[in-house]
Amino acid sequence: MIRLHHVPGSRSTRVLWLIEELGLDCQIVVWSLTDGSLRSPEFLALSPAGRIPALQIDGRAIFESGAIVQYLTEREGRLAPKPGEFARADFLEWVSFAETQANILQALNIQHIFLRPDSARSVPLMKLDTRRLAVTARALEGHLSRQDMLLAGGFSAADCMMGFNIEAVFRFLPKAEFPALAAYRDRMTARPAYRRALDRAGGDSIYQREFYELPDA
Ligand SMILES: N[C@@H](CCC(=O)N[C@@H](CS)C(=O)NCC(=O)O)C(=O)O
C-alpha cells in the first residue's frame, strides 16, 4: 500500500494529483503545519527536514515532492519523458522550476499569513519576493502563450508540480496580468484527476483570502 503524508493545501497535493493521474491506490495520513507534529521523531524518520510531503512506497519512505514525482513516473513508466530522451531536460527543468517558485510562495505565505504579530513582517522582503514571484510568472506566461502544457509533447507530471503552484501565485499576483497562465490554471483544475485529488485532499488549510495585497509599510 502506498501511504501519502499530507497537509491539505500543501505540496503533497502535487503527489496526490499525480497518484490520481496514474490511477494508483493510496492511503492518506493528514498532518498539521502548525501543531509541531512535523518535528516529531515519528515524522522526522519519514522526512528528515520535517517537511510535507513524504511517501511510503515499495518498503521505504521518499521525501521531496520533485523526487517523489520523478520516482513515481519512472516506476509507472508514464507521464514523463524517459532518461536520455531529448524532452527529459525540459521535464527536469520544469520540475525544479516549480520548486524555485514554490519556495518564493512559501516565503510570502510566511510573511502574509503565518508571522504574528503583523509588526514581525518585513515589508521590503514581501516586496522583493513579490517581484521575484512575478519573474517566474512572466516566464511561465511567455512559455504557456506558445503551448498548452509545460512540455510540447502534452501533459506530464511536471504539470502536477507546477499546476499546484498557480492557485497560490494568484493569491499574490493579479491574474488579469497573466492571461495565458490563468488559462493554464483553468486547464489544470478542470482535469478529472485534479478534481478527484482535491476531493480527497481535504480543501486548503493555508489561505483565508482570495488575494493578499502588499502592506504599505
Ligand atoms: N522542497 C520540498 C519542500 C517541502 C516543504 O517545504 N513543504 C512544506 C508544506 S508545502 C512544509 O512541510 N512546511 C513545514 C515547515 O516548513 O516546517 C518539497 O518539494 O517537498
CSV table of C-alpha atoms and ligand atoms in Angstrom, one decimal:
chain,number,residue,atom,x,y,z
A,1,MET,CA,0.0,0.0,0.0
A,2,ILE,CA,1.2,3.5,-0.9
A,3,ARG,CA,0.9,5.9,2.0
A,4,LEU,CA,1.0,9.7,1.4
A,5,HIS,CA,1.8,12.0,4.3
A,6,HIS,CA,-0.2,15.1,3.5
A,7,VAL,CA,-1.3,18.6,4.7
A,8,PRO,CA,-4.4,20.0,2.9
A,9,GLY,CA,-3.4,22.7,0.5
A,10,SER,CA,0.3,21.9,0.7
A,11,ARG,CA,2.9,20.5,-1.8
A,12,SER,CA,1.6,16.9,-1.0
A,13,THR,CA,-1.4,17.9,-3.3
A,14,ARG,CA,1.1,17.6,-6.2
A,15,VAL,CA,1.7,14.0,-5.3
A,16,LEU,CA,-1.9,13.1,-4.7
A,17,TRP,CA,-2.8,14.6,-8.1
A,18,LEU,CA,-0.1,12.5,-9.8
A,19,ILE,CA,-1.3,9.4,-8.0
A,20,GLU,CA,-4.8,10.1,-9.3
A,21,GLU,CA,-3.5,10.7,-12.8
A,22,LEU,CA,-1.6,7.4,-12.6
A,23,GLY,CA,-4.7,5.5,-11.2
A,24,LEU,CA,-2.8,4.2,-8.1
A,25,ASP,CA,-4.3,3.4,-4.8
A,26,CYS,CA,-3.1,5.3,-1.8
A,27,GLN,CA,-3.8,5.8,1.9
A,28,ILE,CA,-3.6,9.4,3.1
A,29,VAL,CA,-2.2,10.4,6.5
A,30,VAL,CA,-3.0,14.0,7.4
A,31,TRP,CA,-0.6,16.2,9.4
A,32,SER,CA,-0.7,19.8,10.5
A,33,LEU,CA,1.7,22.6,9.7
A,34,THR,CA,1.2,24.4,13.0
A,35,ASP,CA,0.8,21.8,15.8
A,36,GLY,CA,4.5,20.9,16.0
A,37,SER,CA,3.9,17.3,14.8
A,38,LEU,CA,6.2,17.7,11.7
A,39,ARG,CA,9.1,17.9,14.1
A,40,SER,CA,8.2,14.7,16.0
A,41,PRO,CA,10.7,11.7,15.8
A,42,GLU,CA,7.9,9.8,14.0
A,43,PHE,CA,7.6,12.3,11.2
A,44,LEU,CA,11.4,13.1,11.0
A,45,ALA,CA,12.0,9.4,10.4
A,46,LEU,CA,10.0,9.8,7.2
A,47,SER,CA,11.2,13.3,6.1
A,48,PRO,CA,14.4,14.5,7.8
A,49,ALA,CA,13.8,18.2,7.3
A,50,GLY,CA,10.3,17.8,8.8
A,51,ARG,CA,8.6,18.8,5.5
A,52,ILE,CA,5.5,17.6,3.7
A,53,PRO,CA,5.2,15.5,1.5
A,54,ALA,CA,6.6,12.1,2.4
A,55,LEU,CA,5.5,9.0,0.5
A,56,GLN,CA,5.8,5.4,1.9
A,57,ILE,CA,6.1,3.1,-1.1
A,58,ASP,CA,8.0,-0.1,-2.0
A,59,GLY,CA,9.2,-0.6,1.5
A,60,ARG,CA,10.8,2.8,2.0
A,61,ALA,CA,9.9,6.5,2.6
A,62,ILE,CA,10.7,9.2,0.0
A,63,PHE,CA,10.7,12.9,0.8
A,64,GLU,CA,10.9,16.0,-1.6
A,65,SER,CA,7.9,16.3,-3.9
A,66,GLY,CA,10.2,16.6,-7.0
A,67,ALA,CA,11.9,13.3,-6.1
A,68,ILE,CA,8.6,11.6,-5.4
A,69,VAL,CA,7.2,12.8,-8.7
A,70,GLN,CA,10.2,11.5,-10.7
A,71,TYR,CA,10.2,8.2,-8.8
A,72,LEU,CA,6.5,7.6,-9.5
A,73,THR,CA,6.8,8.4,-13.2
A,74,GLU,CA,9.8,6.1,-13.6
A,75,ARG,CA,8.1,3.3,-11.6
A,76,GLU,CA,5.0,3.6,-13.7
A,77,GLY,CA,6.7,4.4,-17.0
A,78,ARG,CA,4.3,7.2,-17.7
A,79,LEU,CA,3.8,11.0,-17.7
A,80,ALA,CA,7.5,11.9,-18.1
A,81,PRO,CA,10.0,11.6,-20.9
A,82,LYS,CA,12.4,8.8,-20.2
A,83,PRO,CA,16.0,9.5,-19.2
A,84,GLY,CA,18.1,10.1,-22.3
A,85,GLU,CA,15.1,11.4,-24.3
A,86,PHE,CA,15.5,14.9,-25.7
A,87,ALA,CA,12.5,16.3,-23.8
A,88,ARG,CA,13.8,14.9,-20.5
A,89,ALA,CA,15.8,18.0,-19.9
A,90,ASP,CA,12.7,20.1,-20.3
A,91,PHE,CA,10.8,17.9,-17.8
A,92,LEU,CA,13.6,18.2,-15.2
A,93,GLU,CA,13.9,21.9,-15.7
A,94,TRP,CA,10.2,22.5,-15.1
A,95,VAL,CA,10.0,20.1,-12.1
A,96,SER,CA,12.8,22.1,-10.5
A,97,PHE,CA,11.4,25.5,-11.6
A,98,ALA,CA,8.2,24.6,-9.8
A,99,GLU,CA,10.2,24.3,-6.6
A,100,THR,CA,12.0,27.6,-7.2
A,101,GLN,CA,8.6,29.2,-7.5
A,102,ALA,CA,7.1,27.3,-4.5
A,103,ASN,CA,10.0,28.5,-2.3
A,104,ILE,CA,9.1,32.1,-3.1
A,105,LEU,CA,5.4,31.3,-2.4
A,106,GLN,CA,6.4,29.8,0.9
A,107,ALA,CA,8.3,32.9,1.9
A,108,LEU,CA,5.2,35.0,1.0
A,109,ASN,CA,2.9,32.7,2.9
A,110,ILE,CA,5.2,33.0,6.0
A,111,GLN,CA,5.1,36.8,5.7
A,112,HIS,CA,1.5,37.3,4.9
A,113,ILE,CA,-0.1,34.5,6.9
A,114,PHE,CA,2.0,32.8,9.5
A,115,LEU,CA,4.1,35.6,11.1
A,116,ARG,CA,2.4,37.2,14.0
A,117,PRO,CA,2.0,39.9,15.1
A,118,ASP,CA,1.9,41.9,11.8
A,119,SER,CA,4.8,44.1,13.1
A,120,ALA,CA,7.1,40.9,12.8
A,121,ARG,CA,6.7,41.1,9.0
A,122,SER,CA,9.3,42.7,6.7
A,123,VAL,CA,7.6,44.8,4.0
A,124,PRO,CA,10.8,45.2,2.0
A,125,LEU,CA,11.2,41.4,1.9
A,126,MET,CA,7.5,41.0,0.9
A,127,LYS,CA,8.0,43.4,-1.9
A,128,LEU,CA,11.2,41.7,-3.0
A,129,ASP,CA,9.6,38.2,-3.0
A,130,THR,CA,6.5,39.5,-4.9
A,131,ARG,CA,8.9,40.9,-7.6
A,132,ARG,CA,10.8,37.5,-7.7
A,133,LEU,CA,7.5,35.7,-8.0
A,134,ALA,CA,6.5,38.0,-10.9
A,135,VAL,CA,9.7,37.0,-12.7
A,136,THR,CA,8.7,33.3,-12.5
A,137,ALA,CA,5.1,34.1,-13.5
A,138,ARG,CA,6.3,36.1,-16.5
A,139,ALA,CA,8.5,33.3,-17.7
A,140,LEU,CA,5.5,30.9,-17.5
A,141,GLU,CA,3.3,33.4,-19.2
A,142,GLY,CA,5.6,33.5,-22.2
A,143,HIS,CA,6.0,29.8,-22.3
A,144,LEU,CA,2.3,29.0,-22.0
A,145,SER,CA,1.3,31.5,-24.5
A,146,ARG,CA,3.1,29.3,-27.0
A,147,GLN,CA,1.9,25.9,-25.8
A,148,ASP,CA,-0.9,24.4,-23.7
A,149,MET,CA,1.3,22.3,-21.3
A,150,LEU,CA,4.8,22.7,-20.0
A,151,LEU,CA,6.1,20.0,-22.4
A,152,ALA,CA,5.5,20.3,-26.1
A,153,GLY,CA,4.5,16.6,-26.0
A,154,GLY,CA,1.5,17.2,-23.8
A,155,PHE,CA,0.5,16.7,-20.1
A,156,SER,CA,3.2,15.4,-17.8
A,157,ALA,CA,4.0,15.1,-14.1
A,158,ALA,CA,5.8,18.5,-14.4
A,159,ASP,CA,2.3,20.0,-14.8
A,160,CYS,CA,1.3,18.4,-11.4
A,161,MET,CA,4.4,20.1,-9.9
A,162,MET,CA,3.6,23.5,-11.4
A,163,GLY,CA,-0.2,23.4,-11.7
A,164,PHE,CA,-0.5,23.1,-8.0
A,165,ASN,CA,1.5,26.3,-7.6
A,166,ILE,CA,-0.6,28.5,-9.8
A,167,GLU,CA,-3.6,28.8,-7.4
A,168,ALA,CA,-1.1,30.2,-4.9
A,169,VAL,CA,0.6,32.5,-7.4
A,170,PHE,CA,-2.7,34.3,-7.9
A,171,ARG,CA,-3.1,34.9,-4.2
A,172,PHE,CA,-0.2,37.4,-4.6
A,173,LEU,CA,-0.2,38.5,-8.3
A,174,PRO,CA,-3.3,39.7,-10.2
A,175,LYS,CA,-4.4,37.0,-12.7
A,176,ALA,CA,-5.5,39.7,-15.2
A,177,GLU,CA,-1.8,40.4,-15.9
A,178,PHE,CA,-1.1,36.7,-16.8
A,179,PRO,CA,-3.9,35.5,-19.1
A,180,ALA,CA,-2.0,32.5,-20.5
A,181,LEU,CA,-1.1,31.4,-17.0
A,182,ALA,CA,-4.7,31.8,-15.9
A,183,ALA,CA,-5.9,29.7,-18.8
A,184,TYR,CA,-3.3,27.0,-18.0
A,185,ARG,CA,-4.6,27.0,-14.4
A,186,ASP,CA,-8.1,26.5,-15.7
A,187,ARG,CA,-7.0,23.6,-17.9
A,188,MET,CA,-5.2,22.0,-15.0
A,189,THR,CA,-8.0,22.4,-12.5
A,190,ALA,CA,-10.6,21.0,-15.0
A,191,ARG,CA,-8.7,17.7,-15.2
A,192,PRO,CA,-10.7,14.9,-13.6
A,193,ALA,CA,-7.7,13.6,-11.7
A,194,TYR,CA,-7.1,17.0,-10.2
A,195,ARG,CA,-10.8,17.2,-9.2
A,196,ARG,CA,-10.5,13.8,-7.6
A,197,ALA,CA,-7.3,14.7,-5.8
A,198,LEU,CA,-8.9,17.9,-4.5
A,199,ASP,CA,-12.0,15.9,-3.2
A,200,ARG,CA,-9.6,13.6,-1.3
A,201,ALA,CA,-7.2,16.3,-0.3
A,202,GLY,CA,-9.5,17.9,2.3
A,203,GLY,CA,-9.5,21.6,1.0
A,204,ASP,CA,-7.0,24.2,1.6
A,205,SER,CA,-5.6,24.8,5.1
A,206,ILE,CA,-3.4,27.8,4.3
A,207,TYR,CA,-5.3,30.7,2.6
A,208,GLN,CA,-8.2,32.6,4.1
A,209,ARG,CA,-8.3,35.4,1.4
A,210,GLU,CA,-8.6,35.4,-2.3
A,211,PHE,CA,-5.8,38.0,-2.7
A,212,TYR,CA,-3.1,39.3,-0.4
A,213,GLU,CA,-2.3,42.9,-1.0
A,214,LEU,CA,1.2,44.2,-0.2
A,215,PRO,CA,1.0,46.3,3.0
A,216,ASP,CA,2.0,50.0,2.6
A,217,ALA,CA,4.8,49.8,5.2
B,1,LIG,N1,11.3,21.0,-1.4
B,1,LIG,C1,10.4,20.4,-0.5
B,1,LIG,C2,9.7,21.5,0.3
B,1,LIG,C3,8.7,20.8,1.2
B,1,LIG,C4,8.0,21.9,2.1
B,1,LIG,O1,8.6,22.9,2.5
B,1,LIG,N2,6.7,21.6,2.5
B,1,LIG,C5,6.0,22.5,3.3
B,1,LIG,C6,4.5,22.3,3.1
B,1,LIG,S1,4.1,22.9,1.4
B,1,LIG,C7,6.3,22.1,4.8
B,1,LIG,O2,6.3,21.0,5.1
B,1,LIG,N3,6.4,23.1,5.7
B,1,LIG,C8,6.6,22.9,7.0
B,1,LIG,C9,7.8,23.6,7.6
B,1,LIG,O3,8.4,24.4,6.8
B,1,LIG,O4,8.1,23.5,8.7
B,1,LIG,C10,9.4,19.6,-1.4
B,1,LIG,O5,9.2,19.9,-2.5
B,1,LIG,O6,8.9,18.6,-0.9
